[in-house]
Short mmCIF file of C-alpha atoms in Angstrom, two decimals:
data_model
loop_
_atom_site.label_atom_id
_atom_site.label_comp_id
_atom_site.label_asym_id
_atom_site.label_seq_id
_atom_site.Cartn_x
_atom_site.Cartn_y
_atom_site.Cartn_z
CA MET Z 3 -2.33 -17.75 35.93
CA LYS Z 4 1.17 -16.24 36.02
CA ALA Z 5 1.63 -13.15 38.30
CA ARG Z 6 2.95 -10.01 37.04
CA THR Z 7 4.46 -7.14 38.76
CA LEU Z 8 2.57 -4.08 38.27
CA LYS Z 9 4.19 -1.65 35.81
CA LYS Z 10 3.36 1.64 34.26
CA ASP Z 11 1.26 0.95 30.99
CA LYS Z 12 3.17 0.13 27.77
CA VAL Z 13 1.22 -0.08 24.48
CA ASN Z 14 2.09 -2.25 21.63
CA ILE Z 15 0.47 -1.62 18.20
CA ILE Z 16 0.24 -4.50 15.82
CA THR Z 17 -0.38 -3.66 12.43
CA MET Z 18 -2.09 -6.02 9.77
CA GLY Z 19 -2.37 -5.46 6.02
CA CYS Z 20 -1.67 -2.49 3.59
CA SER Z 21 0.39 0.74 3.84
CA LYS Z 22 -2.53 2.61 4.38
CA ASN Z 23 -3.25 0.83 7.63
CA LEU Z 24 0.37 1.50 8.54
CA VAL Z 25 -0.10 5.12 8.27
CA ASP Z 26 -3.14 4.91 10.44
CA SER Z 27 -1.13 2.89 13.16
CA GLU Z 28 1.77 5.62 12.68
CA VAL Z 29 -0.79 8.37 13.39
CA LEU Z 30 -2.00 6.61 16.32
CA LEU Z 31 1.43 6.02 17.55
CA THR Z 32 2.38 9.66 17.37
CA GLN Z 33 -0.97 10.75 19.15
CA LEU Z 34 -0.37 8.27 22.04
CA LYS Z 35 3.28 9.32 22.41
CA GLY Z 36 2.46 13.09 22.08
CA ASN Z 37 0.15 12.40 25.03
CA GLY Z 38 3.06 11.03 27.11
CA ILE Z 39 2.15 7.39 26.71
CA ASN Z 40 4.73 4.60 26.47
CA ALA Z 41 3.86 3.23 23.15
CA SER Z 42 5.61 1.38 20.51
CA HIS Z 43 4.89 -0.49 17.07
CA GLU Z 44 5.39 -4.17 16.99
CA SER Z 45 7.99 -3.89 19.58
CA GLY Z 46 9.00 -7.63 19.72
CA THR Z 47 9.10 -7.44 23.39
CA ASP Z 48 7.00 -9.16 26.03
CA ASP Z 49 6.86 -6.55 28.47
CA ASN Z 50 3.83 -4.83 26.90
CA ASN Z 51 0.69 -5.00 28.92
CA ILE Z 52 -1.73 -3.20 26.49
CA ILE Z 53 -2.23 -4.38 22.83
CA ILE Z 54 -3.90 -2.60 20.03
CA ILE Z 55 -4.41 -4.75 16.84
CA ASN Z 56 -4.98 -2.67 13.68
CA THR Z 57 -6.79 -5.23 11.42
CA CYS Z 58 -7.23 -5.91 7.90
CA GLY Z 59 -10.66 -7.18 6.38
CA PHE Z 60 -10.10 -6.91 2.88
CA ILE Z 61 -10.04 -10.53 1.64
CA ASP Z 62 -10.52 -13.95 3.25
CA ASN Z 63 -6.70 -14.64 3.93
CA ALA Z 64 -6.31 -11.31 5.55
CA LYS Z 65 -9.26 -11.56 7.65
CA GLN Z 66 -8.12 -14.98 8.88
CA GLU Z 67 -4.76 -13.49 9.79
CA SER Z 68 -6.13 -10.67 11.71
CA VAL Z 69 -8.65 -13.05 13.59
CA ASP Z 70 -5.70 -15.54 14.41
CA THR Z 71 -3.66 -12.43 15.71
CA ILE Z 72 -6.65 -11.24 17.99
CA LEU Z 73 -7.03 -14.85 19.28
CA GLN Z 74 -3.21 -14.89 20.04
CA TYR Z 75 -3.20 -11.86 22.25
CA VAL Z 76 -6.67 -12.92 23.72
CA ASP Z 77 -5.01 -16.04 24.81
CA ALA Z 78 -2.03 -14.11 26.48
CA LYS Z 79 -4.48 -11.94 28.37
CA GLU Z 80 -6.09 -15.10 29.72
CA GLN Z 81 -2.68 -16.23 30.78
CA GLY Z 82 -2.07 -12.91 32.41
CA LEU Z 83 0.61 -11.86 30.19
CA VAL Z 84 -1.20 -8.75 29.07
CA ASP Z 85 -3.90 -6.51 30.76
CA LYS Z 86 -5.86 -5.35 27.90
CA VAL Z 87 -6.52 -6.18 24.11
CA TYR Z 88 -8.05 -3.51 21.70
CA VAL Z 89 -9.12 -3.96 18.25
CA THR Z 90 -9.50 -1.44 15.61
CA GLY Z 91 -8.94 -1.15 11.60
CA CYS Z 92 -10.90 -2.70 8.66
CA LEU Z 93 -12.15 -5.95 10.31
CA SER Z 94 -13.41 -4.48 13.28
CA GLN Z 95 -15.33 -1.57 11.45
CA ARG Z 96 -17.02 -4.20 9.26
CA TYR Z 97 -17.76 -6.96 11.75
CA LYS Z 98 -18.00 -5.25 14.96
CA ASP Z 99 -21.11 -6.87 16.19
CA ASP Z 100 -19.98 -10.20 15.20
CA LEU Z 101 -16.56 -9.96 16.84
CA GLU Z 102 -18.00 -8.45 20.13
CA LYS Z 103 -20.32 -11.65 20.10
CA GLU Z 104 -17.39 -14.08 19.17
CA ILE Z 105 -14.62 -12.66 21.04
CA PRO Z 106 -15.92 -11.09 24.17
CA GLN Z 107 -12.54 -11.01 25.86
CA VAL Z 108 -11.46 -8.16 23.52
CA ASP Z 109 -11.87 -4.92 25.94
CA ALA Z 110 -13.11 -2.93 23.05
CA PHE Z 111 -13.41 -2.62 19.41
CA PHE Z 112 -13.11 0.37 17.22
CA GLY Z 113 -13.83 1.24 13.56
CA THR Z 114 -11.51 3.00 10.90
CA ARG Z 115 -12.32 6.54 12.01
CA ASP Z 116 -12.30 6.01 15.80
CA LEU Z 117 -9.13 7.63 16.68
CA PRO Z 118 -10.42 10.11 19.30
CA ALA Z 119 -12.50 7.17 20.98
CA ILE Z 120 -9.30 5.05 21.08
CA LEU Z 121 -7.39 7.87 22.77
CA LYS Z 122 -10.13 8.43 25.27
CA LYS Z 123 -9.51 4.83 26.41
CA PHE Z 124 -6.07 6.25 27.74
CA LYS Z 125 -7.51 9.41 28.93
CA ALA Z 126 -5.61 11.21 26.18
CA ASP Z 127 -6.76 13.84 23.63
CA TYR Z 128 -6.34 14.09 20.02
CA LYS Z 129 -3.51 16.83 19.43
CA HIS Z 130 -4.30 18.90 16.20
CA GLU Z 131 -0.68 20.24 16.33
CA LEU Z 132 0.46 16.74 15.77
CA VAL Z 133 -1.18 16.56 12.32
CA GLY Z 134 1.72 16.18 9.64
CA GLU Z 135 4.32 14.94 12.17
CA ARG Z 136 3.56 11.25 11.99
CA LEU Z 137 6.25 9.06 13.60
CA LEU Z 138 7.56 6.20 11.15
CA THR Z 139 7.62 2.56 11.92
CA HIS Z 140 10.26 1.95 9.42
CA SER Z 141 13.65 3.70 8.19
CA SER Z 142 13.08 7.34 7.87
CA HIS Z 143 14.49 7.55 4.27
CA TYR Z 144 10.93 6.81 2.76
CA ALA Z 145 7.46 7.62 4.03
CA TYR Z 146 3.96 6.89 2.81
CA MET Z 147 1.64 9.83 2.57
CA LYS Z 148 -2.13 8.97 2.66
CA ILE Z 149 -3.61 11.92 0.57
CA SER Z 150 -7.06 10.98 1.07
CA GLU Z 151 -9.35 8.37 2.85
CA GLY Z 152 -12.20 6.22 1.64
CA CYS Z 153 -13.71 5.55 -1.77
CA ASP Z 154 -16.83 6.60 -3.89
CA ARG Z 155 -16.28 3.84 -6.54
CA PRO Z 156 -18.81 1.10 -6.92
CA CYS Z 157 -16.42 -1.69 -7.87
CA SER Z 158 -18.49 -5.01 -7.58
CA PHE Z 159 -15.55 -6.95 -5.75
CA CYS Z 160 -14.41 -4.35 -3.34
CA ALA Z 161 -15.51 -3.91 0.34
CA ILE Z 162 -13.33 -1.22 1.19
CA PRO Z 163 -16.34 1.55 0.99
CA LEU Z 164 -17.85 -0.49 3.54
CA MET Z 165 -14.93 -0.28 5.87
CA ARG Z 166 -13.54 3.07 4.95
CA GLY Z 167 -16.62 5.03 4.07
CA GLY Z 168 -16.70 7.77 1.16
CA HIS Z 169 -13.68 9.57 -0.37
CA VAL Z 170 -12.24 12.43 1.70
CA SER Z 171 -9.17 14.41 0.38
CA ARG Z 172 -6.84 15.98 2.62
CA PRO Z 173 -6.09 19.56 1.95
CA ILE Z 174 -3.01 20.45 -0.24
CA GLU Z 175 -1.63 22.83 2.66
CA GLU Z 176 -1.91 19.98 5.32
CA LEU Z 177 -0.10 17.48 2.95
CA VAL Z 178 2.58 20.04 2.20
CA LYS Z 179 3.27 20.45 5.81
CA GLU Z 180 3.72 16.77 6.32
CA ALA Z 181 6.16 16.63 3.61
CA GLU Z 182 8.29 19.49 4.96
CA HIS Z 183 8.28 17.84 8.41
CA LYS Z 184 9.24 14.67 6.76
CA ALA Z 185 12.09 16.12 4.69
CA ALA Z 186 13.22 17.89 7.70
CA ASN Z 187 13.68 14.39 9.36
CA GLY Z 188 15.58 12.79 6.75
CA THR Z 189 12.78 11.42 4.45
CA LYS Z 190 13.87 11.37 0.78
CA GLU Z 191 11.11 9.61 -0.86
CA LEU Z 192 7.33 10.15 -0.53
CA LEU Z 193 4.76 7.43 -1.51
CA LEU Z 194 1.40 8.86 -2.18
CA ILE Z 195 -1.31 6.54 -1.42
CA ALA Z 196 -5.12 6.40 -1.25
CA GLN Z 197 -7.87 4.18 -1.98
CA ASP Z 198 -8.40 6.24 -5.31
CA SER Z 199 -5.50 8.80 -5.88
CA THR Z 200 -7.44 9.72 -9.31
CA TYR Z 201 -10.26 11.29 -7.26
CA TYR Z 202 -8.14 13.42 -5.33
CA GLY Z 203 -9.55 17.10 -4.97
CA LEU Z 204 -13.03 16.49 -6.37
CA ASP Z 205 -14.69 16.72 -2.96
CA ILE Z 206 -12.72 19.67 -1.48
CA TYR Z 207 -11.68 21.64 -4.66
CA LYS Z 208 -14.59 20.65 -6.97
CA LYS Z 209 -11.88 19.43 -9.44
CA ARG Z 210 -9.29 16.68 -9.97
CA ASN Z 211 -6.34 18.47 -8.30
CA LEU Z 212 -3.83 15.74 -7.90
CA ALA Z 213 -1.33 17.15 -10.51
CA GLU Z 214 -1.39 20.26 -8.45
CA LEU Z 215 -0.80 18.58 -5.48
CA MET Z 216 2.28 16.70 -6.86
CA ARG Z 217 3.83 20.08 -8.21
CA ARG Z 218 3.45 21.42 -4.56
CA LEU Z 219 4.77 18.45 -3.08
CA SER Z 220 7.61 18.48 -5.58
CA ASP Z 221 8.67 22.09 -4.37
CA VAL Z 222 9.52 20.86 -1.00
CA ASN Z 223 13.17 21.07 -0.46
CA GLY Z 224 14.91 17.71 0.33
CA ILE Z 225 12.29 15.37 -1.18
CA ASP Z 226 14.24 13.70 -4.15
CA TRP Z 227 11.62 11.00 -5.10
CA ILE Z 228 7.81 11.32 -5.19
CA ARG Z 229 6.01 7.98 -5.99
CA LEU Z 230 2.24 7.73 -7.04
CA HIS Z 231 0.04 4.82 -6.27
CA TYR Z 232 -3.57 3.59 -6.72
CA ALA Z 233 -4.70 5.62 -9.42
CA TYR Z 234 -7.83 4.68 -10.83
CA PRO Z 235 -8.15 4.49 -14.70
CA THR Z 236 -11.34 6.12 -15.38
CA GLY Z 237 -11.08 9.96 -15.36
CA PHE Z 238 -7.29 9.68 -14.87
CA PRO Z 239 -6.13 13.12 -15.22
CA MET Z 240 -3.25 13.08 -17.82
CA GLU Z 241 -2.02 16.40 -16.50
CA VAL Z 242 -0.35 14.09 -13.93
CA ILE Z 243 1.83 12.66 -16.54
CA GLU Z 244 2.77 16.10 -17.83
CA VAL Z 245 4.02 16.86 -14.28
CA MET Z 246 6.08 13.67 -14.25
CA LYS Z 247 7.70 14.56 -17.18
CA GLU Z 248 8.51 18.20 -16.13
CA ARG Z 249 9.59 17.48 -12.49
CA GLU Z 250 12.86 15.58 -12.04
CA ASN Z 251 11.87 14.55 -8.50
CA ILE Z 252 8.63 12.90 -9.36
CA CYS Z 253 9.46 9.25 -10.40
CA ASN Z 254 8.63 7.90 -13.70
CA TYR Z 255 6.37 5.46 -11.94
CA LEU Z 256 2.68 4.89 -11.84
CA ASP Z 257 0.73 2.41 -10.06
CA ILE Z 258 -2.66 2.01 -11.67
CA PRO Z 259 -4.84 -1.17 -10.95
CA LEU Z 260 -6.66 -2.16 -14.02
CA GLN Z 261 -8.01 -5.35 -12.74
CA HIS Z 262 -8.75 -7.11 -15.84
CA GLY Z 263 -8.35 -7.32 -19.56
CA SER Z 264 -11.77 -8.64 -20.62
CA THR Z 265 -14.33 -5.77 -21.27
CA ASP Z 266 -17.23 -8.27 -20.27
CA VAL Z 267 -15.65 -8.84 -16.92
CA LEU Z 268 -14.82 -5.15 -16.43
CA LYS Z 269 -18.34 -4.51 -16.73
CA ALA Z 270 -19.34 -7.15 -14.30
CA MET Z 271 -16.82 -5.49 -11.98
CA ARG Z 272 -18.46 -2.00 -12.47
CA ARG Z 273 -15.11 -0.48 -13.46
CA GLY Z 274 -16.67 2.10 -15.84
CA THR Z 275 -14.26 1.30 -18.81
CA THR Z 276 -13.41 -1.22 -21.33
CA ARG Z 277 -10.33 -3.40 -22.53
CA GLN Z 278 -9.97 -0.90 -25.46
CA LYS Z 279 -10.17 2.32 -23.22
CA GLN Z 280 -7.63 0.88 -20.88
CA GLU Z 281 -5.19 0.14 -23.71
CA ASP Z 282 -5.62 3.56 -25.09
CA LEU Z 283 -4.95 4.85 -21.66
CA ILE Z 284 -1.69 3.05 -21.37
CA HIS Z 285 -0.54 4.00 -24.65
CA SER Z 286 -1.33 7.73 -24.21
CA ILE Z 287 0.79 7.62 -20.88
CA ARG Z 288 3.87 5.86 -22.72
CA ASP Z 289 3.39 8.36 -25.74
CA ILE Z 290 3.89 11.33 -23.26
CA LEU Z 291 6.50 9.73 -21.15
CA PRO Z 292 8.17 6.60 -22.91
CA ASP Z 293 10.78 6.13 -19.66
CA ILE Z 294 7.65 5.16 -17.35
CA ALA Z 295 7.31 1.98 -15.30
CA ILE Z 296 3.63 1.23 -15.21
CA ARG Z 297 2.45 -1.18 -12.36
CA THR Z 298 -0.88 -2.77 -12.38
CA THR Z 299 -2.79 -5.47 -10.47
CA LEU Z 300 -5.28 -8.14 -12.09
CA ILE Z 301 -7.83 -10.33 -10.61
CA ALA Z 302 -8.21 -13.81 -11.40
CA GLY Z 303 -11.51 -15.85 -11.32
CA HIS Z 304 -14.22 -12.89 -10.92
CA PRO Z 305 -17.59 -14.16 -11.45
CA GLY Z 306 -18.25 -13.99 -15.25
CA GLU Z 307 -14.66 -15.02 -16.08
CA GLY Z 308 -14.64 -18.20 -18.39
CA GLU Z 309 -11.88 -19.70 -20.40
CA LYS Z 310 -12.48 -17.15 -23.18
CA GLU Z 311 -12.41 -14.03 -20.78
CA TYR Z 312 -9.15 -15.59 -19.06
CA GLN Z 313 -7.49 -15.67 -22.47
CA GLU Z 314 -8.37 -11.91 -23.18
CA MET Z 315 -6.61 -11.45 -19.94
CA VAL Z 316 -3.53 -13.41 -21.02
CA ASP Z 317 -3.52 -11.62 -24.27
CA PHE Z 318 -4.07 -8.32 -22.41
CA ILE Z 319 -0.76 -8.94 -20.55
CA GLU Z 320 1.23 -10.17 -23.60
CA ARG Z 321 0.33 -7.02 -25.42
CA MET Z 322 0.82 -4.40 -22.72
CA LYS Z 323 3.85 -5.69 -21.40
CA PHE Z 324 3.47 -3.99 -17.94
CA GLU Z 325 6.78 -3.17 -16.28
CA ARG Z 326 5.32 -4.29 -13.01
CA LEU Z 327 2.53 -6.59 -12.19
CA GLY Z 328 0.64 -8.32 -9.26
CA VAL Z 329 -2.07 -10.86 -9.66
CA PHE Z 330 -4.61 -11.74 -7.02
CA THR Z 331 -7.40 -14.27 -6.93
CA TYR Z 332 -11.03 -13.17 -6.40
CA SER Z 333 -12.38 -13.34 -2.99
CA HIS Z 334 -16.23 -13.77 -2.68
CA GLU Z 335 -17.04 -10.85 -0.15
CA GLU Z 336 -20.44 -10.61 1.74
CA ASN Z 337 -22.22 -7.23 1.20
CA THR Z 338 -20.59 -6.32 -2.19
CA HIS Z 339 -22.07 -6.23 -5.58
CA ALA Z 340 -20.43 -9.13 -6.82
CA PHE Z 341 -21.66 -11.38 -3.77
CA SER Z 342 -25.05 -11.75 -5.53
CA MET Z 343 -23.25 -13.40 -8.55
CA GLU Z 344 -22.24 -16.92 -8.41
CA ASP Z 345 -18.74 -17.71 -7.26
CA SER Z 346 -18.53 -20.66 -9.50
CA ILE Z 347 -14.83 -20.96 -10.25
CA PRO Z 348 -12.72 -23.33 -8.03
CA GLN Z 349 -10.29 -21.74 -5.82
CA GLU Z 350 -7.52 -24.07 -7.28
CA VAL Z 351 -8.75 -22.78 -10.91
CA LYS Z 352 -8.43 -19.15 -9.74
CA GLN Z 353 -4.77 -19.78 -8.21
CA GLU Z 354 -3.82 -21.72 -11.30
CA ARG Z 355 -4.91 -18.84 -13.65
CA ALA Z 356 -3.05 -16.44 -11.19
CA ASN Z 357 0.08 -18.34 -11.54
CA ASN Z 358 -0.05 -18.94 -15.11
CA LEU Z 359 -0.43 -14.89 -15.61
CA MET Z 360 2.65 -14.37 -13.14
CA GLU Z 361 4.48 -16.74 -15.25
CA ILE Z 362 3.90 -14.76 -18.28
CA GLN Z 363 4.81 -11.74 -16.28
CA GLU Z 364 8.18 -13.22 -15.30
CA GLN Z 365 9.26 -13.72 -18.76
CA ILE Z 366 8.41 -10.17 -19.65
CA SER Z 367 10.10 -8.71 -16.45
CA TYR Z 368 13.08 -10.91 -17.61
CA ASP Z 369 13.30 -9.54 -20.98
CA LEU Z 370 12.82 -5.93 -19.63
CA ASN Z 371 15.70 -6.34 -17.01
CA GLN Z 372 18.05 -7.75 -19.64
CA GLU Z 373 17.87 -4.70 -21.38
CA LYS Z 374 19.38 -2.60 -18.27
CA ILE Z 375 22.58 -4.65 -18.22
CA GLY Z 376 25.44 -2.26 -18.69
CA LYS Z 377 23.14 0.69 -17.93
CA THR Z 378 23.55 3.08 -15.01
CA PHE Z 379 20.79 3.89 -12.50
CA LYS Z 380 20.26 6.03 -9.42
CA VAL Z 381 19.33 3.59 -6.59
CA LEU Z 382 18.05 4.48 -3.10
CA ILE Z 383 19.50 1.87 -0.56
CA ASP Z 384 16.89 0.54 1.63
CA LYS Z 385 18.56 -2.04 3.90
CA LYS Z 386 21.58 -4.63 4.25
CA GLU Z 387 20.54 -8.15 4.01
CA GLY Z 388 22.89 -11.18 4.13
CA GLY Z 389 25.78 -10.21 1.95
CA HIS Z 390 24.18 -7.54 -0.16
CA PHE Z 391 22.91 -3.92 0.15
CA ILE Z 392 19.57 -3.91 -1.34
CA GLY Z 393 18.05 -0.81 -3.24
CA ARG Z 394 15.66 0.28 -5.73
CA THR Z 395 15.58 2.48 -8.80
CA GLU Z 396 12.75 5.10 -9.43
CA TYR Z 397 10.88 2.33 -11.26
CA ASP Z 398 10.49 0.46 -8.25
CA SER Z 399 8.23 0.76 -5.11
CA VAL Z 400 8.94 -0.48 -1.62
CA GLU Z 401 8.52 -4.41 -1.07
CA VAL Z 402 6.40 -4.88 -4.10
CA ASP Z 403 8.60 -4.22 -6.92
CA ASN Z 404 12.21 -5.18 -8.21
CA GLU Z 405 15.35 -4.88 -6.21
CA VAL Z 406 18.73 -4.03 -6.91
CA LEU Z 407 21.58 -6.10 -5.20
CA ILE Z 408 24.96 -4.80 -4.25
CA ASP Z 409 27.64 -7.02 -3.06
CA ALA Z 410 28.64 -5.84 0.39
CA SER Z 411 31.94 -7.41 0.34
CA LYS Z 412 33.11 -5.20 -2.54
CA HIS Z 413 31.22 -1.86 -1.90
CA TYR Z 414 29.98 0.09 1.29
CA CYS Z 415 26.59 1.77 1.12
CA ARG Z 416 24.53 3.75 3.75
CA VAL Z 417 21.09 2.86 4.07
CA GLY Z 418 18.99 5.86 2.99
CA ASP Z 419 21.73 7.25 0.53
CA PHE Z 420 21.50 7.29 -3.23
CA VAL Z 421 24.39 5.72 -5.15
CA ASN Z 422 24.76 5.45 -8.88
CA VAL Z 423 25.26 1.81 -9.95
CA LYS Z 424 25.93 -0.09 -13.13
CA VAL Z 425 24.01 -3.33 -13.71
CA THR Z 426 26.07 -6.28 -14.49
CA GLU Z 427 23.39 -8.96 -14.43
CA ALA Z 428 19.81 -9.48 -14.23
CA THR Z 429 17.12 -11.90 -13.25
CA GLU Z 430 13.34 -11.87 -13.50
CA PHE Z 431 12.91 -9.36 -10.50
CA ASP Z 432 16.35 -8.50 -9.40
CA LEU Z 433 19.19 -6.62 -10.65
CA TYR Z 434 22.89 -6.94 -9.86
CA ALA Z 435 24.96 -3.97 -9.96
CA GLU Z 436 28.36 -2.55 -9.20
CA VAL Z 437 28.65 1.05 -7.43
CA GLU Z 438 30.11 3.44 -9.79
CA GLU Z 439 32.82 5.52 -8.21
#
């Protein structure tokens, strides 16, 4: 075992999974630093002696990645490279007893709502005055804002309620305060996230209050873009689209996971809707706001998806021509409703179907992007990579959507600034553009 010189504790937080997990890590980081603890997020250095791993437990691949990461740091602990390893997040919430038996070298496991318990390990207190003052772990020009926690939906395939519990909305005043703090510290774009943003407000205001929340956030000085993610189609409040239309700083963008294009599979998924109702909803949204980019996600290979149902999904994509699309393969998750169904579709068939759906989407995206050539767009610059500055239009979210590439040898852009660009060339998922002087 290697000997290490004793130093003051230095904590490194590792985040697995989605943007909601990232927000949780940022809240933890803020609380630790607020208590005077030397903490960082994915520091990339080897001088940290305490590791906190915020895990994902959503699907098999994510679970395996989380377990592999835990084992990596347990190995480092056994070599004397770190002193303590703590595990939190969705995997820990869902499989705490199993993990404690299988990986006893971990010093403690915590669930998704155990922040005060984690802080106790550091003899730290939860500081309420830090609510809304979350430290960001990435460029400060954009920030995720979690408007609620948990989910009350009964979707057959989803284990999130097992890990995150029931839906709890955050009060509007608290979210406005957070937005004001972010704006004062240079944030220009808010990305609203939740397990189900459609449900926002029903628990604390006894009505769907998403539209009012967006109005209030839109009033915050310094916020140029507000982007809505994770809307649920059933019960979606159309007033939200009216607010998008009337407020310039609310992006004409909606992320609304629809999950399938077959009514029979939607029924098996317990989505509470039909193919026709979903099509009607998308048409209604586009009627009110024709200039909107709709992003959705679909699942290939859910139990009950035969060739007929798969072809219905193909037809659904070809008819609706979504501006943005992601496709996942079905993962058979224990303790979900779908786990009682037979997972009879081979993984290679699921993957082939998913790949085919994305090939269809590539052509749709290519055709839509060709229409942008010669047009001018406002772009937010995210980073410089290789020989290009890379940015996004209001129709594109961080990491998952199209990007705008600007030749760095011809133009200088500052990360976090808005620039107006003219599109000169387009591929399936990228736009090439010149800065307009």
